[in-house]
PDB file of C-alpha atoms in Angstrom:
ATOM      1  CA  UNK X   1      90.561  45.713 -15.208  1.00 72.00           C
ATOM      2  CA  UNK X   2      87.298  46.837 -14.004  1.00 70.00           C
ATOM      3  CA  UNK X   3      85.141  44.866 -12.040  1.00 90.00           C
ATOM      4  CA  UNK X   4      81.503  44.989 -11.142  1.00 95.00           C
ATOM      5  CA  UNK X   5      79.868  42.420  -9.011  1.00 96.00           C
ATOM      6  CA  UNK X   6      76.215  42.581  -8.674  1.00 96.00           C
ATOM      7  CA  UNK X   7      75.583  40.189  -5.599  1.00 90.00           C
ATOM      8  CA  UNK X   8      72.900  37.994  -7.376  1.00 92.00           C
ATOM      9  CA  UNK X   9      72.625  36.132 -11.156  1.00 93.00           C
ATOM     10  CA  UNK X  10      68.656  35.293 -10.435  1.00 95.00           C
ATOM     11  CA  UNK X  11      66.271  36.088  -8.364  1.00 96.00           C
ATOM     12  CA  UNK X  12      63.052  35.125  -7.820  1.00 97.00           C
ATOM     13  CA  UNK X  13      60.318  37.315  -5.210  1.00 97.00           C
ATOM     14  CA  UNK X  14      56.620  37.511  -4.635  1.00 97.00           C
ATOM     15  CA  UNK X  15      54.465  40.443  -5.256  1.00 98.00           C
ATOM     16  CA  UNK X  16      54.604  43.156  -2.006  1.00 97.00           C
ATOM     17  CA  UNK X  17      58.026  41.482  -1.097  1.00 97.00           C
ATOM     18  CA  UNK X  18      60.963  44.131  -0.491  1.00 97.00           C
ATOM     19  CA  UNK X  19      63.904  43.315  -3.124  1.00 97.00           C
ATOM     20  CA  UNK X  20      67.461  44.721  -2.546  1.00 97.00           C
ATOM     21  CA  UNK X  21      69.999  44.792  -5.280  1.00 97.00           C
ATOM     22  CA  UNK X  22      73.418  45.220  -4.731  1.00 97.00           C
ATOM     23  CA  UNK X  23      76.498  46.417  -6.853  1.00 97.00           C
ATOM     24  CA  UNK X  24      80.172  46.562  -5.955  1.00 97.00           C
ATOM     25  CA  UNK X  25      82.654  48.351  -7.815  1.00 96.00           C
ATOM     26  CA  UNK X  26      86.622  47.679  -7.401  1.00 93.00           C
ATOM     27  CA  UNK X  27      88.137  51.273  -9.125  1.00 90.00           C
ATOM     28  CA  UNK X  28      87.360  53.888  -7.198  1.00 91.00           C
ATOM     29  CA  UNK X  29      84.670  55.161  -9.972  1.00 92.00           C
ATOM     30  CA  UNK X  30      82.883  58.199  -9.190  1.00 90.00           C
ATOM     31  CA  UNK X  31      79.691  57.297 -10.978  1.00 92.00           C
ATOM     32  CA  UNK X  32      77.146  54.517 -10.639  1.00 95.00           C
ATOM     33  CA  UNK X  33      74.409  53.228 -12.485  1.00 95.00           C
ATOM     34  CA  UNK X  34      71.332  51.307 -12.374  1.00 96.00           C
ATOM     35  CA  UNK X  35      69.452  50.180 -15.664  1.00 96.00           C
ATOM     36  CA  UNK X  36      66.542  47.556 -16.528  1.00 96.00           C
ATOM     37  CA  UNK X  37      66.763  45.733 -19.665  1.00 94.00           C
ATOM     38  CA  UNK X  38      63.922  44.295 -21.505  1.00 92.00           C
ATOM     39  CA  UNK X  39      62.994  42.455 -24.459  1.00 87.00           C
ATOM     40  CA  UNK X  40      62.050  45.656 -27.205  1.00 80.00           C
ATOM     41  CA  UNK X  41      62.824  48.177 -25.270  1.00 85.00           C
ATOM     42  CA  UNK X  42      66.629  48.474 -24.693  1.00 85.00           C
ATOM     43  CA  UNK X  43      68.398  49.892 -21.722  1.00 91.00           C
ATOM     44  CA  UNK X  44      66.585  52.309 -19.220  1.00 91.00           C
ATOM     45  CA  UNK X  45      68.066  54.438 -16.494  1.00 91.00           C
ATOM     46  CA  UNK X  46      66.529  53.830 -13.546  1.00 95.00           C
ATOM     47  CA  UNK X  47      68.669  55.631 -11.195  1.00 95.00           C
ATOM     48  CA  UNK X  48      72.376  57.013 -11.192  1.00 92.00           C
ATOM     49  CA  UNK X  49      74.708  58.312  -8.449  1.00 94.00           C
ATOM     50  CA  UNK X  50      77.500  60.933  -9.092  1.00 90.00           C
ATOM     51  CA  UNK X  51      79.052  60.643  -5.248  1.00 89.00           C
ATOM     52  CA  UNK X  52      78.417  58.995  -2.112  1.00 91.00           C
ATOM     53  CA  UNK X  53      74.795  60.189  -0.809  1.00 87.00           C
ATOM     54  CA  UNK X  54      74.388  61.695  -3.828  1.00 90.00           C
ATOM     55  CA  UNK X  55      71.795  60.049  -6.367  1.00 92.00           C
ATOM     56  CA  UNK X  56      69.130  61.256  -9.217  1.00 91.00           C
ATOM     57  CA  UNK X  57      66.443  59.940 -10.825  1.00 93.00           C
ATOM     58  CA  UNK X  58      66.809  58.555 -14.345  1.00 90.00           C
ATOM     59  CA  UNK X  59      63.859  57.901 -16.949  1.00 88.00           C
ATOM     60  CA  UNK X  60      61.699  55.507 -14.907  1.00 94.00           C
ATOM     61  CA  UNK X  61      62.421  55.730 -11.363  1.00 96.00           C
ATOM     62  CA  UNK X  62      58.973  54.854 -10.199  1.00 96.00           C
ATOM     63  CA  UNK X  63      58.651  52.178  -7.545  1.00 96.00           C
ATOM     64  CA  UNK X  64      62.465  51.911  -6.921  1.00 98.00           C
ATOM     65  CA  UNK X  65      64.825  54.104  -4.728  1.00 97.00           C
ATOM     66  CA  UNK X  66      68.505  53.595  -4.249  1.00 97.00           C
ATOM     67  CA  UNK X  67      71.060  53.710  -2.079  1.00 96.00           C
ATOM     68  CA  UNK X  68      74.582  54.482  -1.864  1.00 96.00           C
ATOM     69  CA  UNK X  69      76.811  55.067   1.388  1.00 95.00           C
ATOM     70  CA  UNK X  70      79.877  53.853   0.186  1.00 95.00           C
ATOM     71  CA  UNK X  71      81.628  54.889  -2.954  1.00 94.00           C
ATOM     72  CA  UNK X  72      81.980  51.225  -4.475  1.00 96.00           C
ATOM     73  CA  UNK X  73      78.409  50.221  -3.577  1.00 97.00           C
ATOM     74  CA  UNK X  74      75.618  51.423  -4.758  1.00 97.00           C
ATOM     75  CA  UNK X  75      71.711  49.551  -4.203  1.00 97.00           C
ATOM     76  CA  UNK X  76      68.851  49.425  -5.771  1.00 98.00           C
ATOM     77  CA  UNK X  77      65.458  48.699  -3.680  1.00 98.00           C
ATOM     78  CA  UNK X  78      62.074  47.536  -4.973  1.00 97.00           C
ATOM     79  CA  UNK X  79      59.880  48.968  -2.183  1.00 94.00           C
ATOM     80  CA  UNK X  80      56.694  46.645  -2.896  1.00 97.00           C
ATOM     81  CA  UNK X  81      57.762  44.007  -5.496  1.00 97.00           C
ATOM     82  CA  UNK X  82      55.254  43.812  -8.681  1.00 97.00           C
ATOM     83  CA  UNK X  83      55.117  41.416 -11.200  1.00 97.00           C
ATOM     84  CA  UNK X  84      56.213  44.450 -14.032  1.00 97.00           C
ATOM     85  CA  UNK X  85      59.295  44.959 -12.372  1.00 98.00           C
ATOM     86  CA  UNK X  86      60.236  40.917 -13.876  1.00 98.00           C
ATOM     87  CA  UNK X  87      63.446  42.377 -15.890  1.00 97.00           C
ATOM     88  CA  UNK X  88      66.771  41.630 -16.611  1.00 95.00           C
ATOM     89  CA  UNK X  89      68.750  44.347 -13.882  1.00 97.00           C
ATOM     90  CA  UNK X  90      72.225  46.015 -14.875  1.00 96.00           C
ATOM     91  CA  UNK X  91      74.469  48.148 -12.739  1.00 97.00           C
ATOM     92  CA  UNK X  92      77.537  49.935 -14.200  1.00 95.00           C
ATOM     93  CA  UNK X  93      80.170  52.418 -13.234  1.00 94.00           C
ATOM     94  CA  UNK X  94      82.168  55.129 -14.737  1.00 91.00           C
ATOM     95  CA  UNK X  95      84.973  56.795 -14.025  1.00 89.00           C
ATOM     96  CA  UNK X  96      84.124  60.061 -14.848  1.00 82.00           C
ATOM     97  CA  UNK X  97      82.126  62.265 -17.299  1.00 74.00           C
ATOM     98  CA  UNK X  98      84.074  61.151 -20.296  1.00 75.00           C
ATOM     99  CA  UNK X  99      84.402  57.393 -19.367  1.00 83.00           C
ATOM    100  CA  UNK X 100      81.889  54.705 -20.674  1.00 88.00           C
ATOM    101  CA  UNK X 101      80.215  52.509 -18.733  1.00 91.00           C
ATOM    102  CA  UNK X 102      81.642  49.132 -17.309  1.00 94.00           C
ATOM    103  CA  UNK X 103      78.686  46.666 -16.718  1.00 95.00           C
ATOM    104  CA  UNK X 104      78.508  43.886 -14.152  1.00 95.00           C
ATOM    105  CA  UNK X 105      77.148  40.842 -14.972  1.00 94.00           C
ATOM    106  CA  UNK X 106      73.339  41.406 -14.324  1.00 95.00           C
ATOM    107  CA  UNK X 107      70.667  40.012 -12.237  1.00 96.00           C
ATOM    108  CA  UNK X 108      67.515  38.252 -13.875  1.00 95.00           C
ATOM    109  CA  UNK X 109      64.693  39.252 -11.227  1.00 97.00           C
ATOM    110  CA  UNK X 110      61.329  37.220 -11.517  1.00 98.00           C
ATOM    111  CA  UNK X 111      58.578  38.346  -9.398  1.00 98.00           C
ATOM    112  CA  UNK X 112      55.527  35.889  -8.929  1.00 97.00           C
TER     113      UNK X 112
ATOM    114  CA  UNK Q   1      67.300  65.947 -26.717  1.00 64.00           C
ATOM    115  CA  UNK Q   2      69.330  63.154 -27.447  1.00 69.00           C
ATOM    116  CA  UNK Q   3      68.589  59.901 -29.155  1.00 83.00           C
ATOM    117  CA  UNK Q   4      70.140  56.951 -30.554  1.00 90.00           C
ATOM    118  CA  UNK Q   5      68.244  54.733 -33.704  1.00 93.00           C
ATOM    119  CA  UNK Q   6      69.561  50.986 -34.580  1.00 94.00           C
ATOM    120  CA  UNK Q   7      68.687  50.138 -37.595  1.00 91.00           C
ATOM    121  CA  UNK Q   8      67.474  47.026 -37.817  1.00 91.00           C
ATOM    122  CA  UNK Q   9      66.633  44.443 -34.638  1.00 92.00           C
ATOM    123  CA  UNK Q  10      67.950  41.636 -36.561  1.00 95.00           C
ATOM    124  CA  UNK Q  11      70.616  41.258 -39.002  1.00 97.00           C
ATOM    125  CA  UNK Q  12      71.733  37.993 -40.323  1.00 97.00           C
ATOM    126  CA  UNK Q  13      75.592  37.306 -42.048  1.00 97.00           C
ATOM    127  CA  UNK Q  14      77.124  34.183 -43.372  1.00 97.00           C
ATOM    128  CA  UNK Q  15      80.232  33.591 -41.346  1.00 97.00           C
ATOM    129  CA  UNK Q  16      83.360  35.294 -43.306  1.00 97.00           C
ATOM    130  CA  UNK Q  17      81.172  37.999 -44.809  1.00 97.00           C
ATOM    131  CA  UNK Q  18      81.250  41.533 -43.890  1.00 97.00           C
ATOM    132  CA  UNK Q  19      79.274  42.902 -40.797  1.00 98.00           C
ATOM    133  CA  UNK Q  20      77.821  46.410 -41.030  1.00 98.00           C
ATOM    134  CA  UNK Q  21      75.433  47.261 -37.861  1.00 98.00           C
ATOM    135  CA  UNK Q  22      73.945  50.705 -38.396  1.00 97.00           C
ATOM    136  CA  UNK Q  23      73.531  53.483 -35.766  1.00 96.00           C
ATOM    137  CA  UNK Q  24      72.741  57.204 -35.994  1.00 95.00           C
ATOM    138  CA  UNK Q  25      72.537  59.718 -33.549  1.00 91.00           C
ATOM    139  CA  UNK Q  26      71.061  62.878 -32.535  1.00 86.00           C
ATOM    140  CA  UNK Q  27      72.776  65.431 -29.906  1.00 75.00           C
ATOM    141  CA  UNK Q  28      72.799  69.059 -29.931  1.00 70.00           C
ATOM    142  CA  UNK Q  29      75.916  69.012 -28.909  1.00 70.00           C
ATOM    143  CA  UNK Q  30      79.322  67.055 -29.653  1.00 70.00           C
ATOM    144  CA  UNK Q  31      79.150  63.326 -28.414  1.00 79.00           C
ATOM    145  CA  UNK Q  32      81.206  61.028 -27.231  1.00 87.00           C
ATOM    146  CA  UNK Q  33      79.766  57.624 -28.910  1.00 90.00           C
ATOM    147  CA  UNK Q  34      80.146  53.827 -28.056  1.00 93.00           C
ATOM    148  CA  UNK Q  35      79.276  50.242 -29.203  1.00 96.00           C
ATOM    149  CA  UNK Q  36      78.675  47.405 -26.425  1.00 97.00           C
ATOM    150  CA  UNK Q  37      78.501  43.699 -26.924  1.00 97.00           C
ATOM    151  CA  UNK Q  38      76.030  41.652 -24.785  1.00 95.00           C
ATOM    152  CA  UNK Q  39      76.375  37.631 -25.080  1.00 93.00           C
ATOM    153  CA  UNK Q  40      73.642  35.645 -23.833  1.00 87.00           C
ATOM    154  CA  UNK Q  41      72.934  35.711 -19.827  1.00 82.00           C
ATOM    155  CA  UNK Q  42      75.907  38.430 -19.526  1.00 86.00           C
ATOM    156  CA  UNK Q  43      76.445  42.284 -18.762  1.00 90.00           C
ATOM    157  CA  UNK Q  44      77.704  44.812 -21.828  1.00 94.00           C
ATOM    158  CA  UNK Q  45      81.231  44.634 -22.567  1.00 94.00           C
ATOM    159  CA  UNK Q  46      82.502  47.644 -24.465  1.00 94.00           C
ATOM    160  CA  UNK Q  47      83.652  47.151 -28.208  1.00 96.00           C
ATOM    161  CA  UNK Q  48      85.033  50.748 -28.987  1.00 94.00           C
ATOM    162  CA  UNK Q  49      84.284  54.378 -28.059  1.00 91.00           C
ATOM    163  CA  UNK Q  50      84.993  57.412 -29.728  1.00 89.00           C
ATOM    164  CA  UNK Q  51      85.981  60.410 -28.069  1.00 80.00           C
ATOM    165  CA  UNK Q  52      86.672  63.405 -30.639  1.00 75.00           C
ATOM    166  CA  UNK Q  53      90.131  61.953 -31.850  1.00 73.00           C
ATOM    167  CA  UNK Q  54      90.119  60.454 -34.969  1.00 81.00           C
ATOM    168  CA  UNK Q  55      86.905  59.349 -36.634  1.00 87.00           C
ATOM    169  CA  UNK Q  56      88.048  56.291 -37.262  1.00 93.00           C
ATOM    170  CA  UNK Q  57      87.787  53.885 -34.275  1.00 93.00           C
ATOM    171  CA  UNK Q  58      89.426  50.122 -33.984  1.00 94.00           C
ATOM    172  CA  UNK Q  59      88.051  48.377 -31.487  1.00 94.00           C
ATOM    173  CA  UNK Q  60      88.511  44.407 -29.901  1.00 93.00           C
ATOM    174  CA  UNK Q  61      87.583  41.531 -31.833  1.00 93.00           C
ATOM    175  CA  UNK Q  62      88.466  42.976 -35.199  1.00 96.00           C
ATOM    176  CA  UNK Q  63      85.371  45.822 -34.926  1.00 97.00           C
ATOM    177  CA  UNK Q  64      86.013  49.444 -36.140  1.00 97.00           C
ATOM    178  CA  UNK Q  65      83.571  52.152 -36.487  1.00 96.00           C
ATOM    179  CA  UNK Q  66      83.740  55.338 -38.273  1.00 94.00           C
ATOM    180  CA  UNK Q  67      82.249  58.688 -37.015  1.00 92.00           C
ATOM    181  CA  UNK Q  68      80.130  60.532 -39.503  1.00 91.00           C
ATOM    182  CA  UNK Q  69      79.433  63.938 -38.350  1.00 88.00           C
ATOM    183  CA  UNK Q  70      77.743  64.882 -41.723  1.00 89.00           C
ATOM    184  CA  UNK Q  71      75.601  61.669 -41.481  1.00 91.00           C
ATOM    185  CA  UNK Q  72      74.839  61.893 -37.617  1.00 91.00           C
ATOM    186  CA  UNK Q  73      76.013  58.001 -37.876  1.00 93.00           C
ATOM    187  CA  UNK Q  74      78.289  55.723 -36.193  1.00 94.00           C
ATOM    188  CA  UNK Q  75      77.920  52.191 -37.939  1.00 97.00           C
ATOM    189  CA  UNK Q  76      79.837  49.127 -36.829  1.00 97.00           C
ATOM    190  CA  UNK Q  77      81.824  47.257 -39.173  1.00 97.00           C
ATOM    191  CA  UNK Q  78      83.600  44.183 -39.263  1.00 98.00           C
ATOM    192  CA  UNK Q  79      85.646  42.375 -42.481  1.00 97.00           C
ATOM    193  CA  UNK Q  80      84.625  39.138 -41.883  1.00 97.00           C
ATOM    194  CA  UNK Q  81      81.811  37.633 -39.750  1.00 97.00           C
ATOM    195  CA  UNK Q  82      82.959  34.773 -36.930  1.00 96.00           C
ATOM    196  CA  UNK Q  83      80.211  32.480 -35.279  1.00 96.00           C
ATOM    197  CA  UNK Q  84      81.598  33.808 -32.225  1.00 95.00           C
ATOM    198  CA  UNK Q  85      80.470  37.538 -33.290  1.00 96.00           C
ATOM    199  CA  UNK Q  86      76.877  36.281 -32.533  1.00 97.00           C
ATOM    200  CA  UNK Q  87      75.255  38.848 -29.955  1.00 96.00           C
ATOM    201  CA  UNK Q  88      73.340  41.603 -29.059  1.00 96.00           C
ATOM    202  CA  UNK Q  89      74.933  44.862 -30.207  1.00 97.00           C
ATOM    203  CA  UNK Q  90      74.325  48.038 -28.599  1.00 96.00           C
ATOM    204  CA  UNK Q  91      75.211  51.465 -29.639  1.00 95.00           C
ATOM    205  CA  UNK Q  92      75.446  54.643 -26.944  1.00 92.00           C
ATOM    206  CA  UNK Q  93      75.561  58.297 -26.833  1.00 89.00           C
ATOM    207  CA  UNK Q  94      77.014  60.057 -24.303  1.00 84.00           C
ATOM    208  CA  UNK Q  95      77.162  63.596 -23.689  1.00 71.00           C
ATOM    209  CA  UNK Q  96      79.834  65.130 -22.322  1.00 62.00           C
ATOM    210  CA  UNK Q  97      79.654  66.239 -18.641  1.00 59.00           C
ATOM    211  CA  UNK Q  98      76.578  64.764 -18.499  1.00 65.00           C
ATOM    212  CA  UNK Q  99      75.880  61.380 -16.721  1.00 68.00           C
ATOM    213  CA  UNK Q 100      73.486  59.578 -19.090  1.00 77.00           C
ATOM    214  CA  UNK Q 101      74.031  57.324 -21.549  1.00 85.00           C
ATOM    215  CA  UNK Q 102      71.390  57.115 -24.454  1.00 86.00           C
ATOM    216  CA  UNK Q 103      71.140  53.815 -25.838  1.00 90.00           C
ATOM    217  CA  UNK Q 104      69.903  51.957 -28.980  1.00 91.00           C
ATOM    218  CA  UNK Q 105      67.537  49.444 -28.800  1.00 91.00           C
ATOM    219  CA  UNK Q 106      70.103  46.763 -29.418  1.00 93.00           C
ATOM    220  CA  UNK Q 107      70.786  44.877 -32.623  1.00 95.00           C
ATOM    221  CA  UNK Q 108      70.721  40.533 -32.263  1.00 95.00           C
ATOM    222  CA  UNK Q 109      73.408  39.676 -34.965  1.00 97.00           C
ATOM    223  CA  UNK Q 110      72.977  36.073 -35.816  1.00 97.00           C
ATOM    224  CA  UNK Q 111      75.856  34.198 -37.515  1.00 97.00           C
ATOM    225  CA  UNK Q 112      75.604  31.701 -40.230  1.00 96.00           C
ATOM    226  CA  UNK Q 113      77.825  28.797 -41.200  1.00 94.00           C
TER     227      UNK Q 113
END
């Protein structure tokens, strides 16, 4: 079975701080994911990763960048913390282009 | 472009009667489709997914879904409601060779006894 571990369940951060989320995958999946889940709105992309060093932007990438220098990890950074980046944060993986998604867990960020 | 549309944020069922969550799509090009389950405090877990085999889909839990490609629709069914079934229901289009996923806004199914 799948497994994706994102390294925090809450989180709380003050305004200008610098916020690192992490995800680890256990299957060798080519493709990673980073989404933001709020009330109303559904699931965004944020980011997504096809390879290692590889990345592209999603539908609101603003004020986040990622990282990803191993295949089974793949981060997401908050440059300068702000208090509309409070969210529910999801990571998930995929196999390959005709594999759904496999979610970790999520991480509720609050930022004061 | 592609889009997904749940119909209806809210639906409420007595438990042991049927469970239809609604979902249509639009893709201009064959999709591969998906419903996720997300309990309180937790990730998605993936119900079903279909992937251009047969229309009809069975999924975990006792969940099917049928693929209407007249209808642009992929609804979720289930016979008979369980107070466990209570959760946020999501339904996802993917296009294939494409890495996004296009999702619904999520349906809240409550669960009566």
């Amino acid at each position: 079975d799948v497994k994706v571990t994102q390294s925090s369940r809450y989180l709380v951060k003050r305004t200008g701080e610098k916020v690192f989320l992490e995800c680890v995958q256990d299957m060798d999946h080519e493709n990673m994911f980073w989404y933001r889940q709020d009330p109303g709105l559904g699931l965004r992309l944020i980011y997504f990763s096809y390879d290692v060093k590889m990345k592209e932007k999603g539908d609101i990438p603003e004020g986040y960048s990622v990282s990803r220098e191993k295949k089974e990890r793949f981060s997401l950074i908050l440059e300068s913390a702000s208090t509309n980046q409070t969210s529910m944060y999801l990571c998930a993986s995929s196999l390959d282009s005709y594999s759904p998604l496999h979610f970790g867990n999520g991480t509720r960020l609050t930022v004061t | 472009a592609q889009s997904v549309t749940q119909l209806g944020s809210h639906v409420s069922v007595s438990e042991g009667a049927l469970v239809l969550l609604r979902c249509n799509y639009s893709s201009s090009v064959p999709p591969y489709l998906f419903w996720y389950v997300q309990y309180p405090n937790q990730g998605l877990q993936l119900l079903l997914k279909y992937t251009s085999a047969a229309t009809l889909v069975k999924g975990i839990n006792g969940f099917e879904a049928e693929f209407k490609k007249s209808e642009t629709s992929f609804h979720l069914t289930k016979p008979s409601a369980h107070m466990s079934d209570a959760a946020e229901y999501f339904c996802a289009v993917r296009v294939y060779n494409f890495n996004k996923f296009y999702f619904g806004s999520g349906t809240k199914l409550n669960v009566k006894p």
